[in-house]
mmCIF file of C-alpha atoms in Angstrom:
data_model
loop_
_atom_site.group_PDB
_atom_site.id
_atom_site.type_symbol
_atom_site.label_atom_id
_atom_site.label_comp_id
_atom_site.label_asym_id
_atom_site.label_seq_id
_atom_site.Cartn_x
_atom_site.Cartn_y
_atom_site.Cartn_z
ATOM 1 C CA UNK A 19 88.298 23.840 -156.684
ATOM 2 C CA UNK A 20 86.595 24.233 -160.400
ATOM 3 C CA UNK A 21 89.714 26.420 -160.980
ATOM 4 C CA UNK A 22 92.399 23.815 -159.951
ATOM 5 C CA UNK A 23 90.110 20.594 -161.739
ATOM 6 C CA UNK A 24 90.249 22.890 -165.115
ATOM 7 C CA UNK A 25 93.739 23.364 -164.754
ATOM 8 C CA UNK A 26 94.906 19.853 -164.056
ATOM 9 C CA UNK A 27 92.179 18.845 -167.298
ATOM 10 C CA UNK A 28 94.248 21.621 -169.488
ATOM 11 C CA UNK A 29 97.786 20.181 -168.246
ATOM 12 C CA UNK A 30 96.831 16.316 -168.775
ATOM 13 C CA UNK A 31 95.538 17.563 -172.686
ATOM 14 C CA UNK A 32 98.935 19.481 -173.577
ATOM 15 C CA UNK A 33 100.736 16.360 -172.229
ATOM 16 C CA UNK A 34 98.967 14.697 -174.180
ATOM 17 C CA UNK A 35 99.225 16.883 -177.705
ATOM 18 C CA UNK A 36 103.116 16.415 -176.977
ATOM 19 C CA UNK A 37 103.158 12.876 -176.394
ATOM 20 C CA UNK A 38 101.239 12.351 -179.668
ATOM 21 C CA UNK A 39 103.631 14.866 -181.518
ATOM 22 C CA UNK A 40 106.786 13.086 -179.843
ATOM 23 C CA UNK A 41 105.667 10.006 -181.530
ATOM 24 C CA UNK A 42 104.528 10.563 -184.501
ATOM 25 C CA UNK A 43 108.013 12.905 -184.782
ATOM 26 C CA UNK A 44 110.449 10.405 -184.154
ATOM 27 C CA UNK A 45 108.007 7.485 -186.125
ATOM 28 C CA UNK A 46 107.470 4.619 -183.561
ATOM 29 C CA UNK A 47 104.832 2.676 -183.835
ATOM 30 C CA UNK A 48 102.419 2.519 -181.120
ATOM 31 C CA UNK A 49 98.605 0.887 -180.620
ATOM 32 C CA UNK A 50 96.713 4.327 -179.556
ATOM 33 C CA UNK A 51 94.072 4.959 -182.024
ATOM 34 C CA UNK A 52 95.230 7.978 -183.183
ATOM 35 C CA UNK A 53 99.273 7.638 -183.382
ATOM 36 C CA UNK A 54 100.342 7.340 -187.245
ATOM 37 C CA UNK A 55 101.979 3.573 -187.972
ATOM 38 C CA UNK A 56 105.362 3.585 -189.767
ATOM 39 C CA UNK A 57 107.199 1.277 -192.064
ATOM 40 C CA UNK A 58 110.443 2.637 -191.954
ATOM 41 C CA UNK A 59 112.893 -0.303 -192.801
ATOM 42 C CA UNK A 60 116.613 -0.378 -191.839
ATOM 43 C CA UNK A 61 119.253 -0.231 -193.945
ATOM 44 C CA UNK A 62 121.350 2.908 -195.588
ATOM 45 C CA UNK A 63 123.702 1.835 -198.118
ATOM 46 C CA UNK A 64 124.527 3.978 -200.486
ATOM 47 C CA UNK A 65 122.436 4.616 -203.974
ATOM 48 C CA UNK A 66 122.957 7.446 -207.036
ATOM 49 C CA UNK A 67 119.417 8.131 -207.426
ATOM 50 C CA UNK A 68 115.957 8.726 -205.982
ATOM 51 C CA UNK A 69 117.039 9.885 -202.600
ATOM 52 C CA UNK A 70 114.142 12.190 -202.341
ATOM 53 C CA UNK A 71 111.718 9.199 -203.024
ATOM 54 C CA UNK A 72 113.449 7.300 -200.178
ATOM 55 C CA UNK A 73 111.918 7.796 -196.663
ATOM 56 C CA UNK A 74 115.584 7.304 -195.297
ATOM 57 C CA UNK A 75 117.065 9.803 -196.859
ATOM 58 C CA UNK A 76 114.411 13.013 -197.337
ATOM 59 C CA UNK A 77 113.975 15.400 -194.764
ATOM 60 C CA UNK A 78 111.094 17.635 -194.741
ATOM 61 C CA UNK A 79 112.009 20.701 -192.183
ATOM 62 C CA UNK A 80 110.441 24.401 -191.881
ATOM 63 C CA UNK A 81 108.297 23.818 -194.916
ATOM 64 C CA UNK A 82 111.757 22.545 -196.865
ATOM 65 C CA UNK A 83 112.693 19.300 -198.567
ATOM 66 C CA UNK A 84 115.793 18.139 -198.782
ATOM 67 C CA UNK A 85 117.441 15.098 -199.145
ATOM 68 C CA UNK A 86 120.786 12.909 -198.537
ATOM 69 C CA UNK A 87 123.152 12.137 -201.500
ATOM 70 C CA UNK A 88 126.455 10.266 -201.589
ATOM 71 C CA UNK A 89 129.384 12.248 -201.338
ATOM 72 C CA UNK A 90 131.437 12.500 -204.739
ATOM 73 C CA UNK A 91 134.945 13.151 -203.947
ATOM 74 C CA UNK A 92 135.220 14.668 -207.797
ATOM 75 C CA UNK A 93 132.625 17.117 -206.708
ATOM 76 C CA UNK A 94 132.567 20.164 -204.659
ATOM 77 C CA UNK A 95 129.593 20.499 -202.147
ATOM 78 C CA UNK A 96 127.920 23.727 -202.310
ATOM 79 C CA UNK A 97 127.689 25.154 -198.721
ATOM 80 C CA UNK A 98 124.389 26.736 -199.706
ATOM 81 C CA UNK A 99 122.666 24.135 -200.867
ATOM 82 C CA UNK A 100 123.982 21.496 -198.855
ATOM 83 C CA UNK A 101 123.141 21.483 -194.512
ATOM 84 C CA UNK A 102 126.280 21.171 -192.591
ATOM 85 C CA UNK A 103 124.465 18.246 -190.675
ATOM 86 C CA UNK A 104 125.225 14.749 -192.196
ATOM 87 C CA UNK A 105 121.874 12.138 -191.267
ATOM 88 C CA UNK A 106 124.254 9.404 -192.422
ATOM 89 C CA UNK A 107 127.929 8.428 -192.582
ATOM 90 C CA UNK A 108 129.530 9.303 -195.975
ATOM 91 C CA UNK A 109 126.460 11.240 -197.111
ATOM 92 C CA UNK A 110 125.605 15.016 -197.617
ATOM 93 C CA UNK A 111 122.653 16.944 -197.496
ATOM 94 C CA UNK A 112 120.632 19.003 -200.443
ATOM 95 C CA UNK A 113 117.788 20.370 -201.043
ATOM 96 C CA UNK A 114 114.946 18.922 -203.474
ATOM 97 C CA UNK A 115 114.398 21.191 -206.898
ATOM 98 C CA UNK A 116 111.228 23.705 -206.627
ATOM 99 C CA UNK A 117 110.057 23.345 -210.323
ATOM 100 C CA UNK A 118 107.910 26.679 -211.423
ATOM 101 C CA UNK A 119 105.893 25.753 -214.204
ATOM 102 C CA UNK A 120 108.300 27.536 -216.739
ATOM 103 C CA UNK A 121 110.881 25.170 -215.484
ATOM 104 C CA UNK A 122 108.926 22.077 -216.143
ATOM 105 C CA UNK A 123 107.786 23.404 -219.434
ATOM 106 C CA UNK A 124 111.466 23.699 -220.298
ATOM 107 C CA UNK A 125 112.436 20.450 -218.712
ATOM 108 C CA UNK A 126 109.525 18.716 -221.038
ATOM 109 C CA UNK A 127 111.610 20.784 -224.028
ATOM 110 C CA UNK A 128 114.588 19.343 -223.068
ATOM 111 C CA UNK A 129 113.588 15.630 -222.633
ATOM 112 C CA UNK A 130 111.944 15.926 -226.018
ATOM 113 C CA UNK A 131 115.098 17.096 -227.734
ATOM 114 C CA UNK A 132 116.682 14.065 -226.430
ATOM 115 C CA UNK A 133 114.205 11.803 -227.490
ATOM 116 C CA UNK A 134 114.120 13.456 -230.948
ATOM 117 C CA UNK A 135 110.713 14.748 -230.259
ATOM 118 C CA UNK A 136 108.920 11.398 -229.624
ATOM 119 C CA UNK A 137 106.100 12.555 -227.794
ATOM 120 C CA UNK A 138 105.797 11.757 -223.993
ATOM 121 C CA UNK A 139 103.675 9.333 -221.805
ATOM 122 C CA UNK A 140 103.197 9.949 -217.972
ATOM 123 C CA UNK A 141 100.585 7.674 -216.680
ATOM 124 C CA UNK A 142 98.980 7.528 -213.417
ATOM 125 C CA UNK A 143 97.443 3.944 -212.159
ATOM 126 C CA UNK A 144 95.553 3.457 -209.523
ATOM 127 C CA UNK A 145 92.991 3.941 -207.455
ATOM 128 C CA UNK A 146 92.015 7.369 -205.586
ATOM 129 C CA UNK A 147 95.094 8.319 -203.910
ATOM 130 C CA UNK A 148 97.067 8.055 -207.421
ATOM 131 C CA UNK A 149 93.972 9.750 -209.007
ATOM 132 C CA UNK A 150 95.110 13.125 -206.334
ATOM 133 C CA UNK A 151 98.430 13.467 -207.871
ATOM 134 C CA UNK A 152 97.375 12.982 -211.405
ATOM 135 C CA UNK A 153 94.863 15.916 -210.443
ATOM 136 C CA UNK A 154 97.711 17.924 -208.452
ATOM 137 C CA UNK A 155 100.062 16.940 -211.268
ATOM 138 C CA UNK A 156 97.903 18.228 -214.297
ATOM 139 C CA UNK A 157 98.085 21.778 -212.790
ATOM 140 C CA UNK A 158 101.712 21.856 -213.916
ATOM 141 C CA UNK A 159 101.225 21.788 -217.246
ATOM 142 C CA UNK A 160 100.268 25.156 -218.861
ATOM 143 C CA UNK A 161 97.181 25.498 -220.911
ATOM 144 C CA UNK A 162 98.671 26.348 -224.094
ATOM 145 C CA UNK A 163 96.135 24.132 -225.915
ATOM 146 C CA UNK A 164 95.882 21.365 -223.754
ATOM 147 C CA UNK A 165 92.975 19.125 -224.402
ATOM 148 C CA UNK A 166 91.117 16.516 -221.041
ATOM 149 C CA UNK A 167 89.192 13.921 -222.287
ATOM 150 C CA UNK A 168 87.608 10.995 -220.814
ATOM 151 C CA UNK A 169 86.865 7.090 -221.227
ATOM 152 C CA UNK A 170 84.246 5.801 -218.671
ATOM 153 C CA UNK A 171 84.973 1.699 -218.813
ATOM 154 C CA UNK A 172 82.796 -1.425 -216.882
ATOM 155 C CA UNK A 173 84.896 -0.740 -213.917
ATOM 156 C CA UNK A 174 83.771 2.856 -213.698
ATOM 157 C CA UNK A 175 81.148 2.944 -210.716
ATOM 158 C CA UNK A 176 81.153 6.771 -210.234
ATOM 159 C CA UNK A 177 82.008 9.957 -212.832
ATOM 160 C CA UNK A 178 85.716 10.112 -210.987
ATOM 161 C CA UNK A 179 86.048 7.185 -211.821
ATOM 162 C CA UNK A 180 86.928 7.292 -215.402
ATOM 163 C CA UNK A 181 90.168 6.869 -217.404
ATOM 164 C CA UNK A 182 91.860 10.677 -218.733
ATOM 165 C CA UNK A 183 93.832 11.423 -221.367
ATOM 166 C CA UNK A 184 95.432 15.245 -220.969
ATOM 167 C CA UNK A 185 97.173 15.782 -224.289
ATOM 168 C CA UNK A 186 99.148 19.039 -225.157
ATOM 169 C CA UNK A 187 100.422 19.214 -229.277
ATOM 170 C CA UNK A 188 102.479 22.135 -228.698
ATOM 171 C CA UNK A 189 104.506 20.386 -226.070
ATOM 172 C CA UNK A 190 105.092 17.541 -228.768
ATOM 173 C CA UNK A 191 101.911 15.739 -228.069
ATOM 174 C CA UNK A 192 102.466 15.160 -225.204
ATOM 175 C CA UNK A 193 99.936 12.680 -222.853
ATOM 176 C CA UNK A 194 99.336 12.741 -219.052
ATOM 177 C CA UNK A 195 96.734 9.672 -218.783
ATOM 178 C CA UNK A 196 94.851 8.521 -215.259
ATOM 179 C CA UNK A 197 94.030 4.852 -215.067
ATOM 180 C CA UNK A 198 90.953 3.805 -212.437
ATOM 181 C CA UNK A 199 92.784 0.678 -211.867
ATOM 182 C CA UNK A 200 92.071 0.047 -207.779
ATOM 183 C CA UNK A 201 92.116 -4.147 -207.738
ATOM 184 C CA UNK A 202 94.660 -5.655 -209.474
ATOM 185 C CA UNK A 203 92.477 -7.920 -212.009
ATOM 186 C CA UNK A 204 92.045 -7.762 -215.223
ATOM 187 C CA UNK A 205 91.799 -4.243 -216.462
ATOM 188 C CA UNK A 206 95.351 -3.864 -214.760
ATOM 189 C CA UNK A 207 96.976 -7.124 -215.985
ATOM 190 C CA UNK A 208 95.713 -6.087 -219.732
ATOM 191 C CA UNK A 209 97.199 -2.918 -219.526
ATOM 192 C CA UNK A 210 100.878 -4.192 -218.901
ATOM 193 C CA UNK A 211 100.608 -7.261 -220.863
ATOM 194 C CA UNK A 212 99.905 -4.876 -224.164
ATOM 195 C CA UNK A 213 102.992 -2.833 -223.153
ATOM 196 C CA UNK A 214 105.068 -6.060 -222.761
ATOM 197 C CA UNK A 215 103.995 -7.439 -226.050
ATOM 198 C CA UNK A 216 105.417 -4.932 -228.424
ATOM 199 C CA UNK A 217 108.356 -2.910 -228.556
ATOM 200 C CA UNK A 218 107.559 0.411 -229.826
ATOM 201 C CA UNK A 219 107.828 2.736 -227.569
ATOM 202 C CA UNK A 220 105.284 4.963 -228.460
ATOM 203 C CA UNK A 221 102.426 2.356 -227.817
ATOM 204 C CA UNK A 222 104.030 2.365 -223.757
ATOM 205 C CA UNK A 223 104.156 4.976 -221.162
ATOM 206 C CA UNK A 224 107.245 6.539 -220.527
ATOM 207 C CA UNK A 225 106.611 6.837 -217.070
ATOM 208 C CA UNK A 226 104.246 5.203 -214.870
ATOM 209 C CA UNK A 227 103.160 6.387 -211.014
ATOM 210 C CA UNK A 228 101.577 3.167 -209.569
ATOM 211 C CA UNK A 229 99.577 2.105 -206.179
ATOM 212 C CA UNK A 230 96.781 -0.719 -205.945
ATOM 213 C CA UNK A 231 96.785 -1.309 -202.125
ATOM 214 C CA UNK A 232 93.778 -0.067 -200.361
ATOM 215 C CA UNK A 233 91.153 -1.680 -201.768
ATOM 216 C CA UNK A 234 92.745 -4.641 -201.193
ATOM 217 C CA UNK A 235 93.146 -4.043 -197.710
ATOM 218 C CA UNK A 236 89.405 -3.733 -197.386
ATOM 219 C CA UNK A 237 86.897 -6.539 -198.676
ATOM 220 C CA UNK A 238 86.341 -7.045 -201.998
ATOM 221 C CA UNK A 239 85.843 -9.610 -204.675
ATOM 222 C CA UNK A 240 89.684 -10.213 -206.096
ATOM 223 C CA UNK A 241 91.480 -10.998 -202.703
ATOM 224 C CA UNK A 242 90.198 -12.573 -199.079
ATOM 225 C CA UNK A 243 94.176 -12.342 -197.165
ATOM 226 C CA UNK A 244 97.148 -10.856 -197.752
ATOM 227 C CA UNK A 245 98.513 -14.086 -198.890
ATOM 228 C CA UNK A 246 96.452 -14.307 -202.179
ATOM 229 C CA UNK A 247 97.494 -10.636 -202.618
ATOM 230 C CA UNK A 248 100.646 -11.511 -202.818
ATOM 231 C CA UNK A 249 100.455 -14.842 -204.912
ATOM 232 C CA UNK A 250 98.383 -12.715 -207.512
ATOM 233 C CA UNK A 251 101.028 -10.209 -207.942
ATOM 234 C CA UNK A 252 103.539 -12.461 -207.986
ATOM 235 C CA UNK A 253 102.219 -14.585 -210.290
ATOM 236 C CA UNK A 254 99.551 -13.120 -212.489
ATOM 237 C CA UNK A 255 101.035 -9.327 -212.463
ATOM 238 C CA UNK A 256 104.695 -9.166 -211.984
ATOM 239 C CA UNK A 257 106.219 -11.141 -214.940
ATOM 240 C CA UNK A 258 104.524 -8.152 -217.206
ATOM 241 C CA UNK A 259 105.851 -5.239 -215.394
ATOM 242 C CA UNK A 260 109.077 -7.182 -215.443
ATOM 243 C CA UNK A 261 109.180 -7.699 -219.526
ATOM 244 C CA UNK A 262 107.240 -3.657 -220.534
ATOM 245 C CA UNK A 263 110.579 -2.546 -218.448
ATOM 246 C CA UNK A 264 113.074 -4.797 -220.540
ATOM 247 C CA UNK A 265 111.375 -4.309 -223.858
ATOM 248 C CA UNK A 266 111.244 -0.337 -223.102
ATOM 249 C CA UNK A 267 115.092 0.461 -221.364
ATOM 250 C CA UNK A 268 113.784 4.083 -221.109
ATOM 251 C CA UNK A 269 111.012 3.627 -219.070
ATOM 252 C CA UNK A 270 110.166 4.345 -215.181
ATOM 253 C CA UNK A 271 107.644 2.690 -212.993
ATOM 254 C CA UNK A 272 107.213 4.382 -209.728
ATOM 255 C CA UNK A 273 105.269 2.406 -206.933
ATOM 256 C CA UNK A 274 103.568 4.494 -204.348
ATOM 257 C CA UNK A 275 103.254 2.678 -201.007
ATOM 258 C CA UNK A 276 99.810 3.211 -199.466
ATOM 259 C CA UNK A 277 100.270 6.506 -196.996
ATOM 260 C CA UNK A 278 100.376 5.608 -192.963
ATOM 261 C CA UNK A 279 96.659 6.153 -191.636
ATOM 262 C CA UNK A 280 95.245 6.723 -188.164
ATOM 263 C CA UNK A 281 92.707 4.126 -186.678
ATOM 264 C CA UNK A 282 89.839 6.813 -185.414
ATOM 265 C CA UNK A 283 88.967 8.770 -188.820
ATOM 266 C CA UNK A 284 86.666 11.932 -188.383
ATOM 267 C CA UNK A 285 82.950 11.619 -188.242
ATOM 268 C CA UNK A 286 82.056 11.833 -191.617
ATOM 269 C CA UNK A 287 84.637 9.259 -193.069
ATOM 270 C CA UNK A 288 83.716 6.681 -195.374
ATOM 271 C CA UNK A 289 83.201 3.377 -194.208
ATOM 272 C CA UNK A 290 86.141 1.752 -196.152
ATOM 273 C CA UNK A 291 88.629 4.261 -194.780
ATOM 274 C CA UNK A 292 87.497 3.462 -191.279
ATOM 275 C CA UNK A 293 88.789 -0.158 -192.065
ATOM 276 C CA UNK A 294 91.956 0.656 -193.666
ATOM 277 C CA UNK A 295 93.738 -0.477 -190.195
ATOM 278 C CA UNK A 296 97.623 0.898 -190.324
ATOM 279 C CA UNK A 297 98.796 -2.269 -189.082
ATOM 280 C CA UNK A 298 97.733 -3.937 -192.344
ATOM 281 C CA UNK A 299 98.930 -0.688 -194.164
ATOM 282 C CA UNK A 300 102.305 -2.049 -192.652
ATOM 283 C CA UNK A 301 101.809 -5.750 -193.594
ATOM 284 C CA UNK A 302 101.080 -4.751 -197.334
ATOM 285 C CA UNK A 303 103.642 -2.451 -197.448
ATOM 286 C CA UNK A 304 106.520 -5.264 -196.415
ATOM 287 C CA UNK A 305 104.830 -7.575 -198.761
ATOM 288 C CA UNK A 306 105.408 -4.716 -201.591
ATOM 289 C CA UNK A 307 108.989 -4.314 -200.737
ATOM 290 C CA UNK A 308 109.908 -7.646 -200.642
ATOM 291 C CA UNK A 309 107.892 -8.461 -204.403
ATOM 292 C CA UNK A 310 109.933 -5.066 -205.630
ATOM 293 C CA UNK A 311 113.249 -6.404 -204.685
ATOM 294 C CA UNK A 312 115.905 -6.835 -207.351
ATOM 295 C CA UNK A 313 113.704 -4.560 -209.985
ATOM 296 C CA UNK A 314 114.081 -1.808 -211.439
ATOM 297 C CA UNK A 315 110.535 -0.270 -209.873
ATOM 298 C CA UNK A 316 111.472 2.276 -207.329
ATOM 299 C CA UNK A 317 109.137 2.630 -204.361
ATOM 300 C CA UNK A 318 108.039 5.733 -203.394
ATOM 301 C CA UNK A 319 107.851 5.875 -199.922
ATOM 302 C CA UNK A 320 109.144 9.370 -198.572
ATOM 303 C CA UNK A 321 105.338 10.428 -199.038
ATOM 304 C CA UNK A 322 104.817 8.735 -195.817
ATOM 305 C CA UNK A 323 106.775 11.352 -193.912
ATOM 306 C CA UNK A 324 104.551 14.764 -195.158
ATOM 307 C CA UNK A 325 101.378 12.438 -194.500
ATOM 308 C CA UNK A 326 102.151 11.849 -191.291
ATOM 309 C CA UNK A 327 102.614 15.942 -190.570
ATOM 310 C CA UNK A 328 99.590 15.996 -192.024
ATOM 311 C CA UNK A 329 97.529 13.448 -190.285
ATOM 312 C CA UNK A 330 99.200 15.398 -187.127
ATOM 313 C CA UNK A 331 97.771 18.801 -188.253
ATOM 314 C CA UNK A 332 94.342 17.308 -188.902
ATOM 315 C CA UNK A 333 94.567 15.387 -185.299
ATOM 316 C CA UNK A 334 95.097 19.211 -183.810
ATOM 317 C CA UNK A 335 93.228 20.754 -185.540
ATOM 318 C CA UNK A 336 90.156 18.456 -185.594
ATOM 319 C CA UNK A 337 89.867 16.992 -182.380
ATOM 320 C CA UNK A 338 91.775 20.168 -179.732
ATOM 321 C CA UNK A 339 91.222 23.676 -181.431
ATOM 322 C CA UNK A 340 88.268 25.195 -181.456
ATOM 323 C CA UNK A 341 88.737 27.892 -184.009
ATOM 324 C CA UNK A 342 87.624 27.564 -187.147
ATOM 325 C CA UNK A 343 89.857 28.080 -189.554
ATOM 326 C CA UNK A 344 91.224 23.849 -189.806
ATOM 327 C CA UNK A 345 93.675 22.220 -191.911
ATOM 328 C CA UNK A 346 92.513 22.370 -195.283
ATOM 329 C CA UNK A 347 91.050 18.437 -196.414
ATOM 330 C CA UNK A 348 90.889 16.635 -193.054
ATOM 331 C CA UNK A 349 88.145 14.422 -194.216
ATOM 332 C CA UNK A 350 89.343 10.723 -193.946
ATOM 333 C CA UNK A 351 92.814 10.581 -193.248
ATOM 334 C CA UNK A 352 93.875 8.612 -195.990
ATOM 335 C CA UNK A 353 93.708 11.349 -198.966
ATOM 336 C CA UNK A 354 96.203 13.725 -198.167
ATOM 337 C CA UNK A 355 95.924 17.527 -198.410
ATOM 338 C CA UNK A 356 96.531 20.216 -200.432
ATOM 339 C CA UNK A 357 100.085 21.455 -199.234
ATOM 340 C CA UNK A 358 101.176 17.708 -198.978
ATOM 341 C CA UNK A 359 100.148 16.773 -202.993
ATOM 342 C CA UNK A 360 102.218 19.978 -203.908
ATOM 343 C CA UNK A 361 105.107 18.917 -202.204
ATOM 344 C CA UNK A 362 104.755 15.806 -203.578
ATOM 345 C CA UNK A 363 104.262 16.350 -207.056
ATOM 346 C CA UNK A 364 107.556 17.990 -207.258
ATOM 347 C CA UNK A 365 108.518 15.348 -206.225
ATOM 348 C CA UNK A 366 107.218 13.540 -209.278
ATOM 349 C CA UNK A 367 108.691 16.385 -211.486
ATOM 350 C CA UNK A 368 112.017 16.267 -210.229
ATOM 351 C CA UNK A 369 111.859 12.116 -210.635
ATOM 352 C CA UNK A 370 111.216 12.960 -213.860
ATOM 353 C CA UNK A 371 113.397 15.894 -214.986
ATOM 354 C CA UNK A 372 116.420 14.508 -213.386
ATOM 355 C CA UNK A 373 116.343 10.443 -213.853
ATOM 356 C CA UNK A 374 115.769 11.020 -217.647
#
């Protein structure tokens, strides 16, 4: 009798495991506490650039990314970097650039060349999650004499949360900068309205990976709804993102949408995770798509497809296996791990080898 209880106990678990994987595989959202919410919109069409920062399009399989281009009937596709399968009408498949650090050191060569050796701005805004892939994206650059220095400011409440200039002179000076900005307020709204009231080019970033979402989604003293969220950006932060990109043709502004979360975080989660619910993660996300539209900020939201594997592997891992070897990071659910920052910072790198 123990026997047959234990058995029917293990049976009802692995259903569940593959329910939970079903889901979260095929992205449908669903109320259970621990079943990832998605924001996939609809809508192919058919664009020349950024298809591996488009959920739609990228395809993460057997540890590969790839993504869907539009066929050029001037170009030959080459069978083996391209998947015979075709996700979408009109559209072929190939795989996303694995930058070595050599490569990106001659990519950074390159760009320079072109830009007759102005040096280089890649700035980082945001609040924690932003503040991983400046950290993931530092790595990248070699230490030929690179220099880290930091600013703490009013709005700094803890050591990691100070401003950080990286600055390499051999690479033609150029600056990797993090920017604590996690409310949009005033800090943020300075920063852009300086780079919108000159010209020069060397006094703005070059390119800019944004995301101020989750502390608005929790309480705090800038926004009470996600109607005042919206009527702040709109208003008070918008019109200077919209004039730094017109004054400065050459520069990108990447907007990361804030990752897909899981209602029961582990344990030892901070508080303000545990209230980072993913259907407002949803609602803030729509609300970002719809201020973005008609811009020229892309939004980055194919990062929502490796979180979810990896809010999967933590789910596993924490909650059904007993062993101890677990998936490296699974500490809140909303900053992903270490496999899923590489991934996407070549991401980054390939956003900005390619689009310049």
């Amino acid at each position: 009798m123990q026997v047959m209880v234990k058995t029917l106990a293990l049976t009802s678990l692995i259903i569940l495991v593959m329910l939970v994987m079903v889901k979260l595989k095929i992205g449908t959202i669903i109320s259970n506490s621990f079943i990832v919410q998605s924001d996939i919109v609809g809508g192919y069409g058919c664009q020349s650039t950024d298809e591996y920062l488009n959920r739609r399009f990228f395809i993460l399989k057997n540890n590969t990314s790839s993504y869907d281009v539009c066929e050029n009937g001037d170009e030959e596709t080459d069978a083996k970097e391209s998947s015979t399968e075709i996700s979408h009408p009109g559209r072929t498949r190939r795989l996303v650039q694995v930058y070595s650090m050599e490569d990106f050191v001659w990519c950074l060569d390159s760009l320079s060349l072109k830009r007759k050796r102005r040096p280089m701005h890649i700035a980082f805004m945001g609040d924690s999650t932003v503040r991983q892939h400046f950290i993931s994206f530092q790595r990248w650059v070699p230490d030929y004499d690179r220099k880290i220095g930091s600013q703490s400011t009013v709005f700094a409440q803890y050591p990691f949360h100070e401003d950080r200039n990286l600055t390499s002179p051999v690479l033609d000076n150029l600056i990797v900068s993090f920017h604590w900005r996690n409310l949009i307020k005033e800090d943020l709204i300075a920063d852009f309205k300086r780079w919108a009231s000159t010209s020069d080019h060397n006094h703005a970033p070059d390119f800019i990976l944004m995301g101020v979402t989750a502390h608005h989604i929790v309480t705090n003293n800038v926004t009470k709804s996600l109607q005042e969220y919206e009527r702040l950006f709109v208003e008070n932060f918008l019109p200077f993102i919209n004039q730094s990109l017109t004054l400065h043709p050459q520069q990108k502004i990447v907007w990361l949408l804030q990752n897909p979360t899981i209602e029961y975080a582990s344990p030892s989660a901070d508080r303000k995770v545990r209230i980072i619910d993913p259907d407002k993660i949803v609602q803030y996300n729509s609300v970002i798509r719809r201020i973005f539209r008609g811009t020229r900020v892309v939004i980055w939201d194919a990062l929502g497809a490796l979180v979810e594997e990896y809010l999967r592997a933590c789910f596993l891992g924490n909650f059904h296996r007993k062993d101890k070897t677990r998936y490296t990071d699974c500490q809140d659910f909303i900053h992903p791990g270490y496999r899923a920052l590489f991934i996407s910072t070549q991401h980054i790198i390939n956003h900005i080898c390619n689009e310049y």
